[in-house]
Short mmCIF file of C-alpha atoms in Angstrom, two decimals:
data_model
loop_
_atom_site.label_atom_id
_atom_site.label_comp_id
_atom_site.label_asym_id
_atom_site.label_seq_id
_atom_site.Cartn_x
_atom_site.Cartn_y
_atom_site.Cartn_z
CA MET A 4 -133.60 -140.85 213.59
CA LYS A 5 -133.64 -140.30 217.34
CA GLU A 6 -132.65 -136.86 217.93
CA SER A 7 -130.57 -138.47 220.84
CA PRO A 8 -127.23 -140.19 219.45
CA VAL A 9 -127.01 -143.85 218.30
CA VAL A 10 -124.67 -145.72 220.34
CA GLY A 11 -122.73 -149.14 219.63
CA SER A 12 -120.10 -151.12 220.44
CA CYS A 13 -117.98 -154.29 220.42
CA LEU A 14 -118.92 -158.08 222.06
CA CYS A 15 -116.50 -157.46 224.72
CA GLY A 16 -118.35 -154.18 225.41
CA LYS A 17 -114.62 -152.17 225.82
CA VAL A 18 -114.83 -150.78 221.99
CA SER A 19 -118.01 -148.08 221.79
CA TYR A 20 -119.46 -144.99 219.22
CA SER A 21 -122.05 -142.74 218.82
CA LEU A 22 -123.92 -141.55 215.87
CA THR A 23 -126.00 -138.65 215.13
CA GLY A 24 -127.93 -137.28 212.72
CA ASP A 25 -129.01 -138.81 209.60
CA MET A 26 -127.63 -141.82 208.47
CA GLY A 27 -129.48 -142.66 205.77
CA ILE A 28 -128.63 -145.52 203.50
CA PHE A 29 -129.28 -149.14 204.85
CA GLN A 30 -128.56 -151.64 203.07
CA TYR A 31 -127.45 -155.90 203.16
CA CYS A 32 -124.81 -156.27 200.18
CA HIS A 33 -124.07 -159.96 199.35
CA CYS A 34 -120.88 -159.58 197.83
CA SER A 35 -118.34 -162.11 199.23
CA ARG A 36 -115.64 -159.86 200.70
CA CYS A 37 -118.93 -158.93 202.73
CA ARG A 38 -119.74 -162.29 202.99
CA LYS A 39 -115.73 -163.70 204.31
CA PHE A 40 -115.64 -160.57 206.39
CA THR A 41 -118.64 -161.27 208.00
CA GLY A 42 -118.91 -165.13 208.40
CA SER A 43 -122.73 -164.81 207.26
CA ALA A 44 -124.91 -164.93 203.68
CA HIS A 45 -124.52 -160.48 203.42
CA ALA A 46 -123.57 -157.34 205.77
CA SER A 47 -126.04 -155.34 207.05
CA ASN A 48 -124.50 -152.35 206.98
CA LEU A 49 -126.24 -148.44 207.63
CA PHE A 50 -123.60 -145.40 206.59
CA ALA A 51 -122.75 -142.15 208.40
CA ARG A 52 -120.97 -138.86 207.79
CA PRO A 53 -117.02 -138.97 209.16
CA ASP A 54 -118.32 -135.57 211.53
CA GLU A 55 -121.49 -137.86 212.50
CA PHE A 56 -119.56 -140.53 214.32
CA THR A 57 -117.38 -140.20 217.55
CA TRP A 58 -115.70 -143.17 219.71
CA ILE A 59 -116.27 -142.68 223.15
CA SER A 60 -114.05 -145.84 224.07
CA GLY A 61 -111.18 -148.20 223.14
CA GLU A 62 -110.38 -146.89 219.54
CA GLU A 63 -106.82 -148.18 220.10
CA LEU A 64 -108.17 -150.77 220.13
CA VAL A 65 -109.80 -150.35 216.80
CA GLN A 66 -107.88 -152.55 213.81
CA GLN A 67 -108.95 -151.39 210.44
CA TYR A 68 -107.67 -153.92 207.45
CA GLU A 69 -108.14 -152.20 204.04
CA PRO A 70 -107.14 -154.88 201.06
CA GLU A 71 -104.96 -153.71 198.34
CA ASP A 72 -107.00 -154.86 195.93
CA THR A 73 -109.97 -152.57 196.28
CA LYS A 74 -111.02 -148.65 195.59
CA TYR A 75 -113.10 -148.30 198.47
CA PHE A 76 -114.01 -151.42 200.93
CA ALA A 77 -111.84 -151.96 204.29
CA THR A 78 -112.78 -153.34 207.30
CA ALA A 79 -112.27 -152.98 211.24
CA PHE A 80 -112.73 -155.76 214.49
CA CYS A 81 -111.63 -154.72 217.82
CA LYS A 82 -108.28 -156.35 219.01
CA THR A 83 -109.68 -158.38 222.23
CA CYS A 84 -112.89 -159.94 221.03
CA GLY A 85 -112.85 -159.68 217.41
CA SER A 86 -115.89 -158.40 216.63
CA SER A 87 -116.38 -156.11 213.37
CA LEU A 88 -116.49 -152.48 213.69
CA PRO A 89 -117.25 -149.49 212.35
CA TRP A 90 -114.59 -148.66 209.49
CA SER A 91 -114.03 -146.14 207.36
CA SER A 92 -114.14 -146.06 204.02
CA LYS A 93 -110.36 -146.17 202.23
CA GLY A 94 -111.34 -142.60 200.88
CA GLY A 95 -112.58 -141.63 204.02
CA ASN A 96 -115.88 -139.82 203.17
CA VAL A 97 -118.18 -142.69 204.46
CA ILE A 98 -118.13 -144.61 208.27
CA VAL A 99 -119.84 -147.72 207.16
CA ILE A 100 -121.64 -149.34 210.52
CA PRO A 101 -122.43 -152.58 210.87
CA ALA A 102 -125.93 -152.45 212.34
CA GLY A 103 -125.22 -155.86 214.36
CA THR A 104 -123.06 -153.66 216.54
CA LEU A 105 -125.46 -151.16 217.32
CA ASP A 106 -126.82 -151.25 220.71
CA ASP A 107 -129.81 -148.63 220.30
CA ASP A 108 -132.36 -148.48 217.57
CA PRO A 109 -131.34 -146.59 214.53
CA VAL A 110 -134.46 -145.76 213.60
CA THR A 111 -133.83 -146.41 209.50
CA ARG A 112 -134.84 -149.57 208.15
CA PRO A 113 -133.04 -151.51 205.14
CA LYS A 114 -133.88 -149.92 201.86
CA TRP A 115 -132.04 -152.73 199.64
CA ASN A 116 -130.06 -155.98 198.51
CA ILE A 117 -126.79 -155.51 196.93
CA PHE A 118 -124.51 -157.80 194.64
CA CYS A 119 -127.15 -160.37 194.62
CA ALA A 120 -125.75 -162.14 191.32
CA SER A 121 -122.53 -162.47 193.92
CA LYS A 122 -124.11 -164.43 196.50
CA ALA A 123 -123.39 -167.41 198.12
CA GLU A 124 -125.21 -170.47 196.72
CA TRP A 125 -126.52 -172.02 199.46
CA TYR A 126 -128.34 -168.51 200.54
CA VAL A 127 -131.95 -169.21 201.28
CA ASP A 128 -134.57 -165.82 202.63
CA SER A 129 -134.82 -165.86 205.88
CA ALA A 130 -138.82 -165.13 205.01
CA ASP A 131 -138.12 -168.58 203.49
CA LEU A 132 -137.75 -170.40 206.15
CA PRO A 133 -139.61 -171.21 209.83
CA HIS A 134 -139.10 -168.92 212.20
CA HIS A 135 -138.80 -169.46 216.23
CA ASP A 136 -138.42 -167.08 218.77
CA GLU A 137 -135.96 -168.91 220.72
CA LEU A 138 -134.80 -172.35 220.16
CA PRO A 139 -136.43 -174.88 217.51
CA PRO A 140 -138.10 -178.19 218.72
CA ARG A 141 -135.52 -180.61 219.19
CA VAL A 142 -135.64 -183.07 216.34
CA LYS A 143 -136.34 -186.84 217.14
CA LYS A 144 -133.80 -189.82 215.51
#
């Protein structure tokens, strides 16, 4: 990982945070909870130790949600723009960082997909789809 802190923020920019140290695991999670929270096919999460995570600004705008029926899972979001934000696991042993909120390159890369048995039925691996640098060409009717 970089020597300098890695910074992240929400969509409106009112909440920001920094990470130091080795983030370790970076994974894609296909479980139904992560799909619901991200609104996507999977979550892209990194993990940090609590002593390596610092809110820079807007901590008072962070709302954490902890479903009663989960052992570790929680979520957090910005009260202003609704963006996903880092959250502390229920036990407080790890900070889960939604990779899409990073403003800097964390240097580490995803290592695996988890909970693939419960992935969305409509999911198609992005490697199997056409790639466009910008919007795709218009489809003529």
